[in-house]
PDB file of C-alpha atoms in Angstrom:
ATOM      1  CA  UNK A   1     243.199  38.271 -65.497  1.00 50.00           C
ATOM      2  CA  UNK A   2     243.796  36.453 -62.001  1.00 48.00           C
ATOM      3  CA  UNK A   3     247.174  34.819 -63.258  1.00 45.00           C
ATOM      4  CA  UNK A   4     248.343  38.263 -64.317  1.00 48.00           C
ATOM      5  CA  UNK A   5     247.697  40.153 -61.670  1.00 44.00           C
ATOM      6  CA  UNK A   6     249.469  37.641 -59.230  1.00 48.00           C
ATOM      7  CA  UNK A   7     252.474  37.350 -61.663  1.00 49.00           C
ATOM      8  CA  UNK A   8     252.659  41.735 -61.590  1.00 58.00           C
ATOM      9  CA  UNK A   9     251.497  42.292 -65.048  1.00 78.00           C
ATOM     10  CA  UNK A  10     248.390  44.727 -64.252  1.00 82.00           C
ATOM     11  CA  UNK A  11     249.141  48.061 -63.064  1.00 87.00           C
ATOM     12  CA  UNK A  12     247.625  48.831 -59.618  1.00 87.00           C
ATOM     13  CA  UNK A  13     245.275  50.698 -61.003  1.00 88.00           C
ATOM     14  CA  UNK A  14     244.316  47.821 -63.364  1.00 89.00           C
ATOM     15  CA  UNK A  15     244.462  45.263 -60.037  1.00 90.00           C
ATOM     16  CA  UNK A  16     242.166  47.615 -58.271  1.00 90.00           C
ATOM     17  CA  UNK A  17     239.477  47.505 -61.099  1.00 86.00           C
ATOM     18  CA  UNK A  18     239.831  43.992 -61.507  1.00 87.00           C
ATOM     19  CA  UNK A  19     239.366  43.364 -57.484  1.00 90.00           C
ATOM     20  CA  UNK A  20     235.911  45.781 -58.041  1.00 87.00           C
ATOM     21  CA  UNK A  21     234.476  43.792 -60.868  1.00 84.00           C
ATOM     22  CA  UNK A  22     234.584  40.369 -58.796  1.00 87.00           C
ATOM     23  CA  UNK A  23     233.817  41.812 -55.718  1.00 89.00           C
ATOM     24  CA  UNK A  24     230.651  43.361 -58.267  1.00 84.00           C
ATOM     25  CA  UNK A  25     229.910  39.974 -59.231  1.00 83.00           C
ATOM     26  CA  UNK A  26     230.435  38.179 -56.298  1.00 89.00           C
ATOM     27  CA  UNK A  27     228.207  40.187 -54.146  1.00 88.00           C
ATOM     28  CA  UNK A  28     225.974  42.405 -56.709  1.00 84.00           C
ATOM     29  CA  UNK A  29     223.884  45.451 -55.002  1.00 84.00           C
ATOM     30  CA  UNK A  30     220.138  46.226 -55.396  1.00 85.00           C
ATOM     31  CA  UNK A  31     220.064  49.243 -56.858  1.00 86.00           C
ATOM     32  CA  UNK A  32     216.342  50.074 -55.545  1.00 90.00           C
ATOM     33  CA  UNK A  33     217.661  53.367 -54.031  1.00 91.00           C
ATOM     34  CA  UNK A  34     218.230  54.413 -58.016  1.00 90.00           C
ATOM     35  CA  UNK A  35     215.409  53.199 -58.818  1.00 91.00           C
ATOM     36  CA  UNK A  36     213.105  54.708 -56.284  1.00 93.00           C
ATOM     37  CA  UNK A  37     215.090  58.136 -57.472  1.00 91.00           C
ATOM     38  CA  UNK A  38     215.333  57.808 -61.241  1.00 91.00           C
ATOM     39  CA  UNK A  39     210.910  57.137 -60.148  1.00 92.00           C
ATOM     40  CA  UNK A  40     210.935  60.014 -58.353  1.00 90.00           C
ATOM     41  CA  UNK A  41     212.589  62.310 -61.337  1.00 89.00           C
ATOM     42  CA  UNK A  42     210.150  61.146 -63.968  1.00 89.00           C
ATOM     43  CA  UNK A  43     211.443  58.061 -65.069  1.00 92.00           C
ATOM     44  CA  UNK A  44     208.727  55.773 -67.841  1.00 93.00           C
ATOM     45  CA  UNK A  45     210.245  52.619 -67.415  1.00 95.00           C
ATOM     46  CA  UNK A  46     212.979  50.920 -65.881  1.00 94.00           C
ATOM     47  CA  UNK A  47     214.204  47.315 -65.660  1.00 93.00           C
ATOM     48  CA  UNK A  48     217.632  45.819 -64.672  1.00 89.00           C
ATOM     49  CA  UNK A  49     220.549  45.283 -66.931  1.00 87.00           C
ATOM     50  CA  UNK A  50     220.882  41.497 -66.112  1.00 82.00           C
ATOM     51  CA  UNK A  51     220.535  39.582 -69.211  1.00 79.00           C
ATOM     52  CA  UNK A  52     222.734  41.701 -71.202  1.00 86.00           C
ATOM     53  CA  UNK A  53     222.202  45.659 -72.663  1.00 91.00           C
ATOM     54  CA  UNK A  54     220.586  44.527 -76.029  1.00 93.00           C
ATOM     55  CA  UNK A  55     217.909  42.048 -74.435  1.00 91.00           C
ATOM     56  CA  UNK A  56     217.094  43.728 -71.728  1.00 92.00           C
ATOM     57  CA  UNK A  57     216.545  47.477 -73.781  1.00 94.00           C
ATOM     58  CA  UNK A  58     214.518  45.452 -76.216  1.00 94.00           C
ATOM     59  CA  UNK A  59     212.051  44.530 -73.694  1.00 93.00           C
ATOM     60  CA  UNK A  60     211.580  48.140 -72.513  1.00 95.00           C
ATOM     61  CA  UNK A  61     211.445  48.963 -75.941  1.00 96.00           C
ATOM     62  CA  UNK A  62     209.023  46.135 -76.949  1.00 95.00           C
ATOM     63  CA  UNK A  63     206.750  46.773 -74.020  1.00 95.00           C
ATOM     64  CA  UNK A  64     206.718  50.816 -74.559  1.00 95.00           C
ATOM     65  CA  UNK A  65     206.547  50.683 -78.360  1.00 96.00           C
ATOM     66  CA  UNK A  66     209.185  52.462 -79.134  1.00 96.00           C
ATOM     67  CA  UNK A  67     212.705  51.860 -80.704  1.00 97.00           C
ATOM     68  CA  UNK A  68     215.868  52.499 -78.330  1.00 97.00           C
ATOM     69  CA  UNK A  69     218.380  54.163 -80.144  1.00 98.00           C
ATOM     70  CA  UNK A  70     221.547  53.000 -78.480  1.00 96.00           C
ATOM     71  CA  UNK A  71     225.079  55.218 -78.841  1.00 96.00           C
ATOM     72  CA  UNK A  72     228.187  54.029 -79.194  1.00 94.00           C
ATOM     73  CA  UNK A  73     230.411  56.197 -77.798  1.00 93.00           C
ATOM     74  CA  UNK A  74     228.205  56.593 -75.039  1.00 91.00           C
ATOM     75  CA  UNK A  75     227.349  52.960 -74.085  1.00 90.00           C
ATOM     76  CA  UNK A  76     231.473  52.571 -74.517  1.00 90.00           C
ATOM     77  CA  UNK A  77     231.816  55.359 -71.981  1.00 85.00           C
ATOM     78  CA  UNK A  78     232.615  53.161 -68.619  1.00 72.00           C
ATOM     79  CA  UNK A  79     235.023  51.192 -66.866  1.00 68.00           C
ATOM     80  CA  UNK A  80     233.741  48.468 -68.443  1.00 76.00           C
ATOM     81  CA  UNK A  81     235.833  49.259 -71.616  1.00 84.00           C
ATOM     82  CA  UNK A  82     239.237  48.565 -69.758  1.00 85.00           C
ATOM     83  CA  UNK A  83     238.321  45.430 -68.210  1.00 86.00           C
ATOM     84  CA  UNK A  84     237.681  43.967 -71.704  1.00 87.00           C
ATOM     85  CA  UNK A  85     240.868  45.560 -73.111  1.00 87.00           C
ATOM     86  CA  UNK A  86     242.528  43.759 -69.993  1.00 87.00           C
ATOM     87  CA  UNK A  87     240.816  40.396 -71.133  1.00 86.00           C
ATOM     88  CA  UNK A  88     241.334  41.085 -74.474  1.00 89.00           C
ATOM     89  CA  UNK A  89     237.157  40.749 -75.728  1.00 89.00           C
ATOM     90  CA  UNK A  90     235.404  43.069 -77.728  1.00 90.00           C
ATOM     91  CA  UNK A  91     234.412  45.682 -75.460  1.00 89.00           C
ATOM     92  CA  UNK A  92     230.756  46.474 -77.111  1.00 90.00           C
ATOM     93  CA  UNK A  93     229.961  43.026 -77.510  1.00 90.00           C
ATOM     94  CA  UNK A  94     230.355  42.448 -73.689  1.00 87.00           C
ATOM     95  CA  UNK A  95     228.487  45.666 -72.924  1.00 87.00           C
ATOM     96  CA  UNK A  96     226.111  44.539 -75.175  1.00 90.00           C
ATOM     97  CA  UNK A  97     225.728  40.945 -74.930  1.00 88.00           C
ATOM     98  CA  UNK A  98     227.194  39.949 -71.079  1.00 82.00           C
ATOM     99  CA  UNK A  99     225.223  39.853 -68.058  1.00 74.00           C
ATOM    100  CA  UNK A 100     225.127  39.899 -64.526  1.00 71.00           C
ATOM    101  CA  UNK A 101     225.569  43.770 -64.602  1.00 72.00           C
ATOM    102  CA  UNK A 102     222.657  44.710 -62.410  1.00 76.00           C
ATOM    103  CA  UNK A 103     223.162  48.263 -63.381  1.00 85.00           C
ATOM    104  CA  UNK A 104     219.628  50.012 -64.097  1.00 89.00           C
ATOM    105  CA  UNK A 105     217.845  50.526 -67.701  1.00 92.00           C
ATOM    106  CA  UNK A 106     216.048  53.711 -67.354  1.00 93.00           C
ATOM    107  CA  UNK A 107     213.964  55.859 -70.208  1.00 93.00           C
ATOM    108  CA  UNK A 108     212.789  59.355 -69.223  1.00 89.00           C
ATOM    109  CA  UNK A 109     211.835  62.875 -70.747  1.00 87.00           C
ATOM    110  CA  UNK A 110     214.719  64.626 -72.736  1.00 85.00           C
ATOM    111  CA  UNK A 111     214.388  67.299 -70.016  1.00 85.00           C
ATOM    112  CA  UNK A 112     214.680  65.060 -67.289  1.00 83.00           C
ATOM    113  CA  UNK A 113     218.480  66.045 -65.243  1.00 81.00           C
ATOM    114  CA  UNK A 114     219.754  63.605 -64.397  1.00 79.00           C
ATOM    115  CA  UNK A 115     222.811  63.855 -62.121  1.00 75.00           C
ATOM    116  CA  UNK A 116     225.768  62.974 -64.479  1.00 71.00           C
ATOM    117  CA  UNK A 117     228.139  61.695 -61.618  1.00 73.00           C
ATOM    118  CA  UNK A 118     225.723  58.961 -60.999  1.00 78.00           C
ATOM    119  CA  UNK A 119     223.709  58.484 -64.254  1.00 86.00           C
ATOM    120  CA  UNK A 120     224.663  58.253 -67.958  1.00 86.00           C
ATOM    121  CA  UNK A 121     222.627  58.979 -70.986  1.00 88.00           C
ATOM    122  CA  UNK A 122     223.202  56.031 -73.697  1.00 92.00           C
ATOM    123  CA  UNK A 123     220.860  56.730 -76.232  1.00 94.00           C
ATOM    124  CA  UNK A 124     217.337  57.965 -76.939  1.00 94.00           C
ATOM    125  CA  UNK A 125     213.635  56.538 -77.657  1.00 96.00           C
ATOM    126  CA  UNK A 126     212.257  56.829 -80.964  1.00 96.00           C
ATOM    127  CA  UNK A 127     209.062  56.732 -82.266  1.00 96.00           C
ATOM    128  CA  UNK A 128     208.615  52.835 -83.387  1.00 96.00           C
ATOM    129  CA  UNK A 129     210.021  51.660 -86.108  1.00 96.00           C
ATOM    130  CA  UNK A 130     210.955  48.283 -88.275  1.00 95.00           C
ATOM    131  CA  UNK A 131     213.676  47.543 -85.325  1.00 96.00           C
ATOM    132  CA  UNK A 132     212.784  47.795 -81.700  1.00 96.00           C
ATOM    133  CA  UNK A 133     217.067  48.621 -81.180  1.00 97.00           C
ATOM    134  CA  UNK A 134     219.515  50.548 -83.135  1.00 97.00           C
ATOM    135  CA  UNK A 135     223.061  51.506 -82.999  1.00 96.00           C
ATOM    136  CA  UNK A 136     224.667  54.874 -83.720  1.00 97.00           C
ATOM    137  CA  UNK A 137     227.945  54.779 -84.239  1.00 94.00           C
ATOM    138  CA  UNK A 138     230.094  57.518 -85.668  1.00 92.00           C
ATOM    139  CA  UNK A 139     229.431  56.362 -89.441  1.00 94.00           C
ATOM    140  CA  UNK A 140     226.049  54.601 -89.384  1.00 96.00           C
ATOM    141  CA  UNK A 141     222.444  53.673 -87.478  1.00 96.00           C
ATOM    142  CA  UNK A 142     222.092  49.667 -88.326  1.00 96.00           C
ATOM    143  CA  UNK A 143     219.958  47.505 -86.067  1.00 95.00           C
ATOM    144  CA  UNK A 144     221.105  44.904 -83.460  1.00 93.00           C
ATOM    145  CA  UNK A 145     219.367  41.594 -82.292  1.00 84.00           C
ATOM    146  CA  UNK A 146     218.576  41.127 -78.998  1.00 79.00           C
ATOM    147  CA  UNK A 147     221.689  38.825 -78.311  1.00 74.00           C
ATOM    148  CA  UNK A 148     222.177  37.685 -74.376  1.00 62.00           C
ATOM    149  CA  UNK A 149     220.791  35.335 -71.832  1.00 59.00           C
ATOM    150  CA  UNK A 150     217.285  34.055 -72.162  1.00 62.00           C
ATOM    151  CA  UNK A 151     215.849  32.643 -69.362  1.00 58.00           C
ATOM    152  CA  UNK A 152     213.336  30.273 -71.505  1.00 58.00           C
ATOM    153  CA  UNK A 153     215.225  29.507 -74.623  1.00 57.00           C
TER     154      UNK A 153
END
């Protein structure tokens, strides 16, 4: 991505999204203020998307017994999408598999409003089943593995 913007490939808009994912990685921000609000709204649990989307919502759903039922459309509903179109990786893999995201994993009551400019809905908890995580996708609901960094392994 660097040796395309400097050669004029990526369209400013695509330059300006680039410039706000390193300057995202290069200096990542706490995110306690959404925390201490998502609390303060009702939120059950809550840990930080660090390790990658699939580890990290197994824990929560591991340590609340339930299974997260994770969809597709709306975990593929960010900016994150073009910047893997730009480097040319599978965008849901990334989302589900990269790290160093430090966005915020949050599960709360179906009634809980959550402002949508600052908050998306990804999926739902279930009651427990054989899988602690699931994808829904358009055509089917098959499990996924908790693929992405592991700090002991």
């Amino acid at each position: 991505l660097a040796n395309s913007s400097r050669t004029g490939l990526l369209s400013p808009n695509d330059e300006q999204l680039v410039k706000q994912a390193l300057q995202a990685y290069r200096r990542p921000y706490a995110r306690i203020d959404y925390g201490l609000y998502l609390a303060r709204l009702g939120a059950t649990a809550m840990i930080d998307v660090s390790d990658g989307l699939a580890t990290d919502a197994t824990h929560v759903a591991d340590e609340s017994n339930v299974t997260i039922v994770l969809e597709e459309a709306h975990v593929l509903a960010s900016t994150s999408t073009r910047l893997c179109a730009l480097a040319q990786r599978d965008a849901l893999e990334v989302i589900l598999t990269g790290g160093d995201d430090y966005a915020l994993l949050a599960t709360a009551p179906r009634d809980c409003a959550l402002p949508g400019d600052r908050f998306l809905r990804i999926g739902r908890c279930v009651p427990r089943g054989p899988h602690p995580l699931l994808l829904e996708t358009a055509y089917e609901v098959r499990p996924i593995a908790a693929a992405g960094f592991d700090h002991f392994g």
